[in-house]
Coordinates of N, CA and C in Angstrom, one line a residue:
X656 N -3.2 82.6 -7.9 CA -2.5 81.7 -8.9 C -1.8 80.6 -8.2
X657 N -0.9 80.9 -6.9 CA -0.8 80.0 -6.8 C -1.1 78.9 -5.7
X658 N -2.5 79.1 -5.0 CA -3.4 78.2 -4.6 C -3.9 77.5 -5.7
X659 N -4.1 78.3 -7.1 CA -4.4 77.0 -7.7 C -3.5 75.7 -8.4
X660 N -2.4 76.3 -8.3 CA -1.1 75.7 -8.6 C -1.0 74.4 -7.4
X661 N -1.6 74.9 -6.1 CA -1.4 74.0 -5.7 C -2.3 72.7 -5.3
X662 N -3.3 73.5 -5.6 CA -4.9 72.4 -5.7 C -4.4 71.8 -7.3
X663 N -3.7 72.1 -8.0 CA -3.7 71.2 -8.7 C -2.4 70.1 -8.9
X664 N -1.5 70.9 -8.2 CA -0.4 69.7 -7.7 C -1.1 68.4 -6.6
X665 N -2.4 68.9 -5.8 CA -2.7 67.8 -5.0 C -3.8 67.0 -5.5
X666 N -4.5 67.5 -6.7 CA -5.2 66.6 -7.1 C -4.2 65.6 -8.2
X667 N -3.0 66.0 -8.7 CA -2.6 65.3 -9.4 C -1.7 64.2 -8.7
X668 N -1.6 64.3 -7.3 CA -0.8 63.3 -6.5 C -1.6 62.4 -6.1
X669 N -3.1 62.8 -6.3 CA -4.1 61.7 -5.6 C -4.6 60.6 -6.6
X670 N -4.5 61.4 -7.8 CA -4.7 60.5 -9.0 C -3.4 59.6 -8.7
X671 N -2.5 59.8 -9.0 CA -1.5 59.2 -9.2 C -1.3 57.9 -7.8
X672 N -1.6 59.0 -6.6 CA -1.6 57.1 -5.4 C -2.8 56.4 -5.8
X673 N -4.3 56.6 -6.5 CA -4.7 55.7 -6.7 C -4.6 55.1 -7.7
X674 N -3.8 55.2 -8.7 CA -3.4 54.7 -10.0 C -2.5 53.8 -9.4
X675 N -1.5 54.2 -8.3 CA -0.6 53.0 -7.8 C -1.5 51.8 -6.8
X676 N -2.4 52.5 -6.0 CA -3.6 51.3 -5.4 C -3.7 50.8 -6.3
X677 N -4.4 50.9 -7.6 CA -5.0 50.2 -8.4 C -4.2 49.0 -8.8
X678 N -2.9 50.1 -9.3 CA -2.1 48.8 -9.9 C -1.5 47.7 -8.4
X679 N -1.5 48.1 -7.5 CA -1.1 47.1 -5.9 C -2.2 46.1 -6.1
X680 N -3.6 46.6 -6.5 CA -4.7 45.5 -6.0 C -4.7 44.2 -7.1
X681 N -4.5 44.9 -8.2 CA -4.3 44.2 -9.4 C -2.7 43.1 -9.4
X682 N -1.7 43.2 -8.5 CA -0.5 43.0 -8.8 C -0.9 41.7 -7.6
X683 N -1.9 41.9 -6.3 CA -2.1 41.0 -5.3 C -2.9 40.1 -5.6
X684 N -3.6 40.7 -6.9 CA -4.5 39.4 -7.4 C -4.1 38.7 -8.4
X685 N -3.2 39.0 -8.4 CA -2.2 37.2 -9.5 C -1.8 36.5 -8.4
X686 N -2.7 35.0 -8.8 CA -1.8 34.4 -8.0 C -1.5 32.9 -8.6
X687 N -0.9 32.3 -8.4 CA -1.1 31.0 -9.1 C -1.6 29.7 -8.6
X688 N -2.3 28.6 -9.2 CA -2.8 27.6 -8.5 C -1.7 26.5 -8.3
X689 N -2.0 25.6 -7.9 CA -1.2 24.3 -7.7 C -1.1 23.6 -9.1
X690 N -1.4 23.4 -10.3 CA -1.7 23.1 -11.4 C -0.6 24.1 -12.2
X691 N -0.4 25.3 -12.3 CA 0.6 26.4 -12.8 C 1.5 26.4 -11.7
X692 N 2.0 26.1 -10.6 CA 3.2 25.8 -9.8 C 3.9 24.4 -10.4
X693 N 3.1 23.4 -10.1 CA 3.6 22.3 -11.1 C 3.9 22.2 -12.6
X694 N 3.2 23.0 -13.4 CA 4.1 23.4 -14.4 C 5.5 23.8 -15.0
X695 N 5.6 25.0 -13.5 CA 6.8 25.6 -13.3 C 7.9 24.6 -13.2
X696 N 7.8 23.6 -12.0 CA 8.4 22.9 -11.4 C 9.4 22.1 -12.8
X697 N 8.7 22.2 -14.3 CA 9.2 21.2 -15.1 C 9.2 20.1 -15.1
X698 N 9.9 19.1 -15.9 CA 9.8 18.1 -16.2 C 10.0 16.9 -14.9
X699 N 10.7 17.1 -13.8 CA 11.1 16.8 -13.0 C 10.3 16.5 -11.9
X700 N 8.7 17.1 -12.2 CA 7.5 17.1 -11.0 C 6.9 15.3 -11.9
X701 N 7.2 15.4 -13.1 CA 6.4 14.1 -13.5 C 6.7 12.6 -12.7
X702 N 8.2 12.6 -12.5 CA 7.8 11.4 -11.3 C 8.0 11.5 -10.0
X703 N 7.5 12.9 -9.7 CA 7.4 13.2 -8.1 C 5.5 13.2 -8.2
X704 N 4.8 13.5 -9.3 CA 3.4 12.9 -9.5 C 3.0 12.0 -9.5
X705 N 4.2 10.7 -10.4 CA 3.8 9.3 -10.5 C 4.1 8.9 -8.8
X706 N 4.8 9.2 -8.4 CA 5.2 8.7 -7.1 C 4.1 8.8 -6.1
X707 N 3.6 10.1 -6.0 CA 2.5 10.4 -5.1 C 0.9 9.7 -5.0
X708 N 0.8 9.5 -6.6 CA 0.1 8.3 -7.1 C -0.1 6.7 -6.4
X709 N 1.4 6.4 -6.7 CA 1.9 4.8 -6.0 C 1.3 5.1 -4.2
X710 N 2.3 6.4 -4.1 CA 2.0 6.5 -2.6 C 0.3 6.3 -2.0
X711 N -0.4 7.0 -2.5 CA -1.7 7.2 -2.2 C -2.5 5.7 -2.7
X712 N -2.2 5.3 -3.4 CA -3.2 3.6 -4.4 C -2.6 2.8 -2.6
X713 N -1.1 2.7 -2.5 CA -0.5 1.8 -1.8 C -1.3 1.9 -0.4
X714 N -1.3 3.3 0.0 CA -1.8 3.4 1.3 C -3.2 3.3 1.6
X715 N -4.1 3.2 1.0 CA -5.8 3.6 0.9 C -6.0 1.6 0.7
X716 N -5.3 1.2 -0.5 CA -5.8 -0.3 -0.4 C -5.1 -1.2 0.3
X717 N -4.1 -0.8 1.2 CA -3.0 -1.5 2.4 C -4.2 -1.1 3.4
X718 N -4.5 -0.1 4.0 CA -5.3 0.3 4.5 C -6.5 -0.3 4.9
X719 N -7.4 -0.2 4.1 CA -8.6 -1.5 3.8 C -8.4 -2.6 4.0
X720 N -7.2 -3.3 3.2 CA -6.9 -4.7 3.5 C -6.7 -5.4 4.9
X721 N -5.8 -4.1 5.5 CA -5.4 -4.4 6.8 C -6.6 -4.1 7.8
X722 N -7.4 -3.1 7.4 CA -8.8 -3.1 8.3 C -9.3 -4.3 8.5
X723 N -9.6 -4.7 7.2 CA -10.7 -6.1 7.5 C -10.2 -7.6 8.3
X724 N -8.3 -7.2 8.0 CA -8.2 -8.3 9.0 C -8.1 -8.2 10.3
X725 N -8.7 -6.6 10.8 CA -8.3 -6.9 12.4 C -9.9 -6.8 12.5
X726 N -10.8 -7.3 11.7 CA -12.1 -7.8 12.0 C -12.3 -8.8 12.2
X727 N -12.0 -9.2 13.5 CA -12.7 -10.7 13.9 C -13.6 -10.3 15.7
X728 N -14.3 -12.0 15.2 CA -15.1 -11.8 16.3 C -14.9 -12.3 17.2
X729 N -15.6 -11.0 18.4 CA -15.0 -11.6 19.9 C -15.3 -12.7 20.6
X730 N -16.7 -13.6 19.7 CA -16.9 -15.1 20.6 C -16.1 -15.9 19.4
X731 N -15.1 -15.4 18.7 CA -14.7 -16.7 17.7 C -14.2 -17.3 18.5
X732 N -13.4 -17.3 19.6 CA -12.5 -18.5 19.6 C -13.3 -19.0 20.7
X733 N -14.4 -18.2 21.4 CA -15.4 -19.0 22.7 C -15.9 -20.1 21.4
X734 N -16.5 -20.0 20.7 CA -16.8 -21.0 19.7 C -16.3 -22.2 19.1
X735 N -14.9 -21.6 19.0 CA -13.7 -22.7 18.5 C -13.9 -23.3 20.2
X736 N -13.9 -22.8 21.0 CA -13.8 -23.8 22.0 C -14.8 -25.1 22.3
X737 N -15.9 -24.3 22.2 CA -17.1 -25.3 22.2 C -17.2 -26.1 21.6
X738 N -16.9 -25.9 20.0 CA -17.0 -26.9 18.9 C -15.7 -28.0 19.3
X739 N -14.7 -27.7 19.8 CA -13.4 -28.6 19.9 C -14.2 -29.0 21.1
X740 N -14.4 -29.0 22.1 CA -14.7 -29.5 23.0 C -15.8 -30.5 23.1
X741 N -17.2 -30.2 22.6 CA -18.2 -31.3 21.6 C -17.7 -32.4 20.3
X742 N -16.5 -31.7 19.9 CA -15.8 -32.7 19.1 C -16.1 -32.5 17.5
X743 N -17.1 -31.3 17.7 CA -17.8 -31.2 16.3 C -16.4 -29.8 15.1
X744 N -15.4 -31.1 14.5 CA -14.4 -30.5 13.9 C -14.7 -30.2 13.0
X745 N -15.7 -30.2 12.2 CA -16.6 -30.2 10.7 C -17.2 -28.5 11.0
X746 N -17.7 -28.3 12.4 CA -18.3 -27.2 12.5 C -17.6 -26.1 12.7
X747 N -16.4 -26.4 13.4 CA -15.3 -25.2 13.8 C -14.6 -24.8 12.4
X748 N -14.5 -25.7 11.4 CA -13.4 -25.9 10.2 C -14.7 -24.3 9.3
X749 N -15.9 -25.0 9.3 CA -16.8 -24.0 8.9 C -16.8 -22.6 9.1
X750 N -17.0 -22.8 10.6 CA -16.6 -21.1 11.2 C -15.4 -20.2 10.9
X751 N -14.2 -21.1 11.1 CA -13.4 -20.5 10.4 C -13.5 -19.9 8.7
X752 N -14.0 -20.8 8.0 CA -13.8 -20.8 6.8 C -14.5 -19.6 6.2
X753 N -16.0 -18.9 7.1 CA -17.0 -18.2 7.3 C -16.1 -16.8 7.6
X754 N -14.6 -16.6 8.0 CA -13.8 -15.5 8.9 C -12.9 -15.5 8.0
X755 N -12.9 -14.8 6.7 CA -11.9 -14.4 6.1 C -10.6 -13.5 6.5
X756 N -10.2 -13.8 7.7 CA -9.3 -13.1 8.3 C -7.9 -14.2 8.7
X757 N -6.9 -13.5 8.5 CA -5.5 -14.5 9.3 C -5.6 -14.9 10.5
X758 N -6.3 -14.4 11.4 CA -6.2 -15.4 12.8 C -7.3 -17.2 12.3
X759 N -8.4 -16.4 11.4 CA -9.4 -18.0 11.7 C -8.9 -18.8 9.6
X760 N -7.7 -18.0 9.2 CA -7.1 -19.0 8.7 C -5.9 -20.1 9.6
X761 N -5.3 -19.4 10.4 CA -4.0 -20.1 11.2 C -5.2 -20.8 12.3
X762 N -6.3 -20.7 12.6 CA -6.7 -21.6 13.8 C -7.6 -22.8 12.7
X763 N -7.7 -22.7 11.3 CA -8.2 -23.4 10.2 C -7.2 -24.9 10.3
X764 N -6.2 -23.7 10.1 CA -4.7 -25.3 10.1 C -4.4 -25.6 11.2
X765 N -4.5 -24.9 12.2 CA -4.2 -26.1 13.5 C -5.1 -27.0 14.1
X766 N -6.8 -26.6 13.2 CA -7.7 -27.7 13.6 C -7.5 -29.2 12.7
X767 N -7.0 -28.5 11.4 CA -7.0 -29.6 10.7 C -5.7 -30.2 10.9
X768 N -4.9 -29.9 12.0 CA -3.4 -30.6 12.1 C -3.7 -31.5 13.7
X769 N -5.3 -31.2 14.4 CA -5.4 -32.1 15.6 C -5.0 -33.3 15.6
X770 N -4.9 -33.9 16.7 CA -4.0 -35.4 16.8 C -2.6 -35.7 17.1
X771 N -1.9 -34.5 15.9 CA -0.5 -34.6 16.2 C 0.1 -34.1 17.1
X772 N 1.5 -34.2 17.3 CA 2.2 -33.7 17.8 C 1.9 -32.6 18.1
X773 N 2.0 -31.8 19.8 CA 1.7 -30.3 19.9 C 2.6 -29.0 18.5
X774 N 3.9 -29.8 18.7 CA 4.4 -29.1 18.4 C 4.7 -28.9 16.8
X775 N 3.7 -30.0 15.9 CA 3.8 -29.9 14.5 C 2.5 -28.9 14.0
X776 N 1.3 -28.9 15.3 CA 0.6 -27.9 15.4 C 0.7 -26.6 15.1
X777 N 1.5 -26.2 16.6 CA 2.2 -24.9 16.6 C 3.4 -24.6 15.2
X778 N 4.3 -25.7 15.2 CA 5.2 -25.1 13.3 C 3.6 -24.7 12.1
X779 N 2.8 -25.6 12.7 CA 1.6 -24.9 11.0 C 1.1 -24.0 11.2
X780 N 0.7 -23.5 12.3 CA 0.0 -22.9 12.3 C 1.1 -21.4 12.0
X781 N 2.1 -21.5 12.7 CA 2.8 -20.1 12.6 C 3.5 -20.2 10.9
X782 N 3.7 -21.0 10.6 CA 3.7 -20.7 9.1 C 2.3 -20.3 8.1
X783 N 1.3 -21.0 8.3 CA -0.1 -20.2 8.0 C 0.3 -18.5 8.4
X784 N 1.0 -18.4 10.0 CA 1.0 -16.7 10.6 C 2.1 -16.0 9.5
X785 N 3.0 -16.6 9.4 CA 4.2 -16.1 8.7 C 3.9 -15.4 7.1
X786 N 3.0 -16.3 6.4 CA 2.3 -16.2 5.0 C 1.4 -15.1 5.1
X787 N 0.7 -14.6 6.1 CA -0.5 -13.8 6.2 C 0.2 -12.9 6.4
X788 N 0.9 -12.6 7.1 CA 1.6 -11.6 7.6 C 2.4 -10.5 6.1
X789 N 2.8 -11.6 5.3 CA 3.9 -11.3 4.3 C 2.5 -10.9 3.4
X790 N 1.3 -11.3 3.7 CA 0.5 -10.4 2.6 C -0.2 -9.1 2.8
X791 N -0.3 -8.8 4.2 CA -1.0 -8.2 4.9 C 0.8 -7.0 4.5
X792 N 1.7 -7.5 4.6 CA 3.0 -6.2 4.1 C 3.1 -6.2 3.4
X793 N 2.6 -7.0 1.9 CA 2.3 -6.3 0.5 C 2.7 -4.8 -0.2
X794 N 3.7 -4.5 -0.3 CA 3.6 -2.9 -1.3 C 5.0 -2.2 0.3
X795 N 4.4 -2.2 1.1 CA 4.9 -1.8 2.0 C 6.3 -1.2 2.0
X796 N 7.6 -2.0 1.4 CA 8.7 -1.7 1.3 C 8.5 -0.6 0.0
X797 N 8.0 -0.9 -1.1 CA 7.6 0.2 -1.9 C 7.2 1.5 -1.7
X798 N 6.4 2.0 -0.6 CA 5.8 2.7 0.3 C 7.5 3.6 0.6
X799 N 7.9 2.6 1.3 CA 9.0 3.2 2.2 C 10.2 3.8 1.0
X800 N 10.1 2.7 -0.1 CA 10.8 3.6 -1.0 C 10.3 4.7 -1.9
X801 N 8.9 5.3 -1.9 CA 8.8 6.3 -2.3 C 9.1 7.3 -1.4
X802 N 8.9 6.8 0.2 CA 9.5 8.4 0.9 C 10.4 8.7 1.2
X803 N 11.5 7.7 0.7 CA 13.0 7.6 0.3 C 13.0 8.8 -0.7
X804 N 12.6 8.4 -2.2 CA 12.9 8.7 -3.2 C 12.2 10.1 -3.7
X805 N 11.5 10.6 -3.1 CA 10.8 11.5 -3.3 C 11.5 12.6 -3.2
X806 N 11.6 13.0 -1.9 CA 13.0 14.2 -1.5 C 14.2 14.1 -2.3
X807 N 14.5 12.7 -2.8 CA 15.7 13.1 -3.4 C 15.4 13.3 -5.1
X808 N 14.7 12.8 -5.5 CA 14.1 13.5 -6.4 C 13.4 15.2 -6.8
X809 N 13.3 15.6 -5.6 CA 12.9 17.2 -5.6 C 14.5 17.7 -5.4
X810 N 15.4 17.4 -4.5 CA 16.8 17.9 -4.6 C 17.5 17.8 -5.9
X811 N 17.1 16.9 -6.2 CA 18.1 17.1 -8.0 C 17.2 18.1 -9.0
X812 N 15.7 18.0 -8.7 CA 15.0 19.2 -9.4 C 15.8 21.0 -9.2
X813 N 16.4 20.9 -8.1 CA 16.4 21.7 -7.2 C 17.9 22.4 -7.8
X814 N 19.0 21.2 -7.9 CA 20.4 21.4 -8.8 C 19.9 21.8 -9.8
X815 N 19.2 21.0 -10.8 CA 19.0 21.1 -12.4 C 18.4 22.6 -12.1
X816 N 17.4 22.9 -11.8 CA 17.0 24.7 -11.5 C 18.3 25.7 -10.9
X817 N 19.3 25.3 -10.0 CA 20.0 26.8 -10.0 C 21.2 26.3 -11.0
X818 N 21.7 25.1 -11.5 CA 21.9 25.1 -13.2 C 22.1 26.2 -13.9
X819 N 20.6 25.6 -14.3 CA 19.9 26.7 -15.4 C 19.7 27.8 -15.0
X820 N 19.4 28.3 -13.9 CA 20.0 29.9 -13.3 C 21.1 30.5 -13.4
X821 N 22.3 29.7 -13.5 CA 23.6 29.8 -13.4 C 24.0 30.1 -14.6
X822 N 23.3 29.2 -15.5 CA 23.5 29.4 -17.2 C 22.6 30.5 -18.0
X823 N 21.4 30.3 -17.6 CA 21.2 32.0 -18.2 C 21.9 33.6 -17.3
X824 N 22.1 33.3 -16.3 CA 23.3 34.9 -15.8 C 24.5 34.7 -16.5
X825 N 24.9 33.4 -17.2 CA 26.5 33.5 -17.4 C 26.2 34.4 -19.3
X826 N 24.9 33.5 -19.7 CA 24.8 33.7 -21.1 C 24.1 34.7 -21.6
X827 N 23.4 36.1 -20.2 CA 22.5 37.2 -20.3 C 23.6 38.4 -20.3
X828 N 24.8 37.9 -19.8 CA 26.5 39.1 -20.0 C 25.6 40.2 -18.9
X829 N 25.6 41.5 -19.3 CA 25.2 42.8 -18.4 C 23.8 43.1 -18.5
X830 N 23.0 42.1 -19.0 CA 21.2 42.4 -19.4 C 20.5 41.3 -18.2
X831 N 21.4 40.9 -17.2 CA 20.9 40.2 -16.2 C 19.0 40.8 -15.9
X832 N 18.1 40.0 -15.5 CA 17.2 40.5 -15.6 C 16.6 39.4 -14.1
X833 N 15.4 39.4 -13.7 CA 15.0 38.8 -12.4 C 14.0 37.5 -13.8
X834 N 13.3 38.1 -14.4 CA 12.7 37.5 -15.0 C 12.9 35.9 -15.9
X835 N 14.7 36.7 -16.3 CA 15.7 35.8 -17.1 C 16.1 34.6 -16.4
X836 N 15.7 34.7 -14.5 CA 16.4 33.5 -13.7 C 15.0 33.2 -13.0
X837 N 13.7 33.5 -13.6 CA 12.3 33.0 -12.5 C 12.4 31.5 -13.1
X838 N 12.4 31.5 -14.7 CA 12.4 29.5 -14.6 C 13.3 28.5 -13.8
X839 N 14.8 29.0 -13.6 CA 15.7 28.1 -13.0 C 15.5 28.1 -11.5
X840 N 14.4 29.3 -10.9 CA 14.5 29.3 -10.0 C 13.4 28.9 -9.1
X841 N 12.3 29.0 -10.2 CA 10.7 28.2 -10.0 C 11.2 26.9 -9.9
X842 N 12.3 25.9 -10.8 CA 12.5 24.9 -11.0 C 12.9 24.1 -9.5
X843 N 14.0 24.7 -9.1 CA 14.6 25.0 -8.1 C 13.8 24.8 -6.4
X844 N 12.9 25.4 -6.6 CA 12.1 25.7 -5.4 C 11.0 24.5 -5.2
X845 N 10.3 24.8 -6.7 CA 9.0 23.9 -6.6 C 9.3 22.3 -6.3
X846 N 10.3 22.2 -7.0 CA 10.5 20.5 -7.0 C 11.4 20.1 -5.9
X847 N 12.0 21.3 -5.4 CA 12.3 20.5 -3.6 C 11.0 20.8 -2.6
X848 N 10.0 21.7 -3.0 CA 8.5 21.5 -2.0 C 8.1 20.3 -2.0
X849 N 7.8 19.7 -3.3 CA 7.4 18.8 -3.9 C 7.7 17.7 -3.1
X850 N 8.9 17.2 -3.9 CA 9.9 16.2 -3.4 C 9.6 15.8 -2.1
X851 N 9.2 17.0 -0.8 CA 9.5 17.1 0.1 C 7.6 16.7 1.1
X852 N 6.8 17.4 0.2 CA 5.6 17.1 0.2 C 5.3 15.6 0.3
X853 N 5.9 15.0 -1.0 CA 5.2 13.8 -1.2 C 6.1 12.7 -0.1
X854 N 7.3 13.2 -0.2 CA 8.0 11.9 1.0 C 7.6 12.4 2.8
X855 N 6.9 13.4 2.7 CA 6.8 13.0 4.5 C 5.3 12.8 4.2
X856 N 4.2 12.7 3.3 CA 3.1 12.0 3.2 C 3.6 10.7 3.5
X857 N 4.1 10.3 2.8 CA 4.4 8.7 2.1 C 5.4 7.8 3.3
X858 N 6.0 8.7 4.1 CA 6.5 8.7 5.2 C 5.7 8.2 6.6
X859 N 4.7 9.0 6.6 CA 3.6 8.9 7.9 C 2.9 7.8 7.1
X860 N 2.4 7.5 6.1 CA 1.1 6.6 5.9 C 2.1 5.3 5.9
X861 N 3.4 5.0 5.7 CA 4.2 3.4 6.1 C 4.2 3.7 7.8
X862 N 4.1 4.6 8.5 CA 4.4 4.2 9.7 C 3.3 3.8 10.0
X863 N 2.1 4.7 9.7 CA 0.4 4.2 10.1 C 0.2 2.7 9.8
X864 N 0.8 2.1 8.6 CA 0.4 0.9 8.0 C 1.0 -0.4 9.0
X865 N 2.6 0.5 9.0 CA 3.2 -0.5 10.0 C 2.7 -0.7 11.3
X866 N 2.1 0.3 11.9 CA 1.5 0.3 13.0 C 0.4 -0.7 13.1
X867 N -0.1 -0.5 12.3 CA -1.4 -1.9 12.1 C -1.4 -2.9 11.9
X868 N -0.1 -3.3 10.7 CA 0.5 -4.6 10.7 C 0.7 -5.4 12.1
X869 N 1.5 -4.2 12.9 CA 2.0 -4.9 14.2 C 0.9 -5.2 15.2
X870 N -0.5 -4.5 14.9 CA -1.2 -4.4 15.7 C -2.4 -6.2 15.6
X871 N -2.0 -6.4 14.2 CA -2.7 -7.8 13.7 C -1.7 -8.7 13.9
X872 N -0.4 -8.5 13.9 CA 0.5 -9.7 14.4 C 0.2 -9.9 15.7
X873 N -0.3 -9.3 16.9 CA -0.1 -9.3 18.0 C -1.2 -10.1 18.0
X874 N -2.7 -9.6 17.6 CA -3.7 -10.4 17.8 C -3.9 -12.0 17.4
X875 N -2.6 -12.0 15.8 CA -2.5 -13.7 15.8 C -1.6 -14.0 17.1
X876 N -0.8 -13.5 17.5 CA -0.1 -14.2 18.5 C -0.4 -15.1 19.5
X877 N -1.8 -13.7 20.0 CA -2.6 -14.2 21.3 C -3.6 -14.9 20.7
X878 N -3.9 -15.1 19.8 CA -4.9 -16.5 19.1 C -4.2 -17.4 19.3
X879 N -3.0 -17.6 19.2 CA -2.1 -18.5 19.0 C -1.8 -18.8 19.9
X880 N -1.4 -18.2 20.7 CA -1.2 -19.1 22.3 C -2.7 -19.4 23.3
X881 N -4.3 -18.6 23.0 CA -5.1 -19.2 22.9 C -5.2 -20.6 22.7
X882 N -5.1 -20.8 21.5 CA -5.3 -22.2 20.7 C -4.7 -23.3 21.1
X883 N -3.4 -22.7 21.4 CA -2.6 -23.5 21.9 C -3.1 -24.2 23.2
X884 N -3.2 -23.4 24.0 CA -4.0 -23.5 25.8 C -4.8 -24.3 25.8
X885 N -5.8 -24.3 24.5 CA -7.4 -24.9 24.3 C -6.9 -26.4 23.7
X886 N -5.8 -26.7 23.6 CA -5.4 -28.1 22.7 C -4.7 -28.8 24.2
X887 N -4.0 -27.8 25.4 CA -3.4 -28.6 26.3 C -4.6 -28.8 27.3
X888 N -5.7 -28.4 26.9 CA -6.8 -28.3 28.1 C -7.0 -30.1 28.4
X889 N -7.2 -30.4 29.8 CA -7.6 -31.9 29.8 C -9.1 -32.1 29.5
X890 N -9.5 -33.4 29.0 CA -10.9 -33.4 28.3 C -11.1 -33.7 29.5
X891 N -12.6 -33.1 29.7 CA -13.7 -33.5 30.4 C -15.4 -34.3 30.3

C-alpha cells in the first residue's frame, strides 16, 4: 500500500512539473512586436514617429542631393582650360551648363565675369560658392533639431508615465497590483527608448551630411583657386 502511495505521489508531481513546463513555454511565447510597444508608449510616441519621419525624408534626399554634387568630372577643368585658352568662351559656358553641379555653376560665373578685375571675379564667383553651399545645407538645421528634440520628448513621456504610476498606487489604497502600474510604466520606459532611438539616428545622419557638405566645400575651393591660377596664367 504504501509503494503505491508512493508511485502515485510521483506520478502526480510529474504531471504537475509538466503542467508548469507547459505553462513556462506558453508564458515565453508572448511576446510583443514593435507596433504593440508603440501603442504602449501612448500618445506621446505620435511625435516621436512624426519626427523620425522628418529625420529619415531629410537625410535620404540631403543625401542624394549632396551625392550628385560631388559628381564632377575629372577632365572638367583640363577642358575649361583648353577652351579658355583657344578663347572658345561659348564652348566652356556650354560645358559648364552640361555639369549640373556647384563647382561648374561658380566656374559658369567667373567665365562670364572674364575681362574684369581679378578680384570682382573671385567676389562672384564665391558668392555663386556661398548660394550653393546654403542649398546643398537645406533641412540640415532641422535635422539637428530633431536630434535635439527627440530625447527630450521621450523624457517628458517618461515623467507623464511614472505620473500616472504615482497616481494609480495613490488611488488603488491597499489593492496595489503590478498590473495596475504596467501602463504608467510602459509609458515611462517606451517613450524614453524611443525618444532616445530616434535622436542618436537623427544625430549620426547630420554628422554624415555634414561631413559631405564639408567635403563639397573643399572641392569648390580647390576649383576656385584652380580657376583662379588659370585666369593669372600668361597667354601664350
Amino acid at each position: 500500500m504504501n509503494y503505491l502511495l508512493i508511485l502515485a505521489g510521483i506520478q502526480t508531481a510529474a504531471q504537475n512539473e509538466a503542467l508548469l513546463e507547459g505553462q513556462g513555454t506558453e508564458a515565453t511565447e508572448i511576446s510583443l512586436n514593435f507596433i504593440d510597444l508603440a501603442f504602449k508608449g501612448g500618445w506621446i510616441m505620435v511625435p516621436i514617429i512624426v519626427l523620425s519621419g522628418i529625420a529619415m525624408y531629410i537625410f535620404f534626399e540631403r543625401f542624394y542631393a549632396i551625392r550628385k554634387a560631388t559628381k564632377v568630372d575629372s577632365n572638367f577643368m583640363n577642358r575649361i582650360r583648353d577652351y579658355i585658352h583657344e578663347g572658345k568662351m561659348d564652348s566652356a559656358l556650354a560645358l559648364c551648363e552640361s555639369n549640373d553641379t556647384p563647382v561648374a555653376k561658380m566656374i559658369s560665373k567667373g567665365i562670364k565675369r572674364i575681362g574684369r578685375p581679378l578680384n570682382d571675379v573671385n567676389a562672384a564667383i564665391e558668392n555663386i560658392g556661398n548660394l550653393e553651399v546654403s542649398k546643398l545645407e537645406k533641412n540640415l538645421p532641422t535635422l539637428a533639431t530633431v536630434a535635439g528634440a527627440a530625447p527630450m520628448i521621450g523624457f517628458l513621456g517618461t515623467v507623464m508615465g511614472m505620473i500616472q504610476a504615482f497616481y494609480d498606487m495613490s488611488t488603488a489604497g491597499n489593492n496595489i497590483d503590478v498590473s495596475l502600474l504596467s501602463h504608467g510604466i510602459y509609458t515611462a520606459m517606451v517613450t524614453t527608448v524611443a525618444g532616445l532611438i530616434v535622436g542618436i539616428i537623427a544625430y549620426f545622419a547630420y554628422n554624415i551630411l555634414v561631413a559631405k557638405v564639408e567635403k563639397v566645400v573643399f572641392t569648390m575651393e580647390a576649383t576656385t583657386t584652380e580657376f583662379m591660377d588659370l585666369l593669372n596664367e600668361p597667354i601664350k
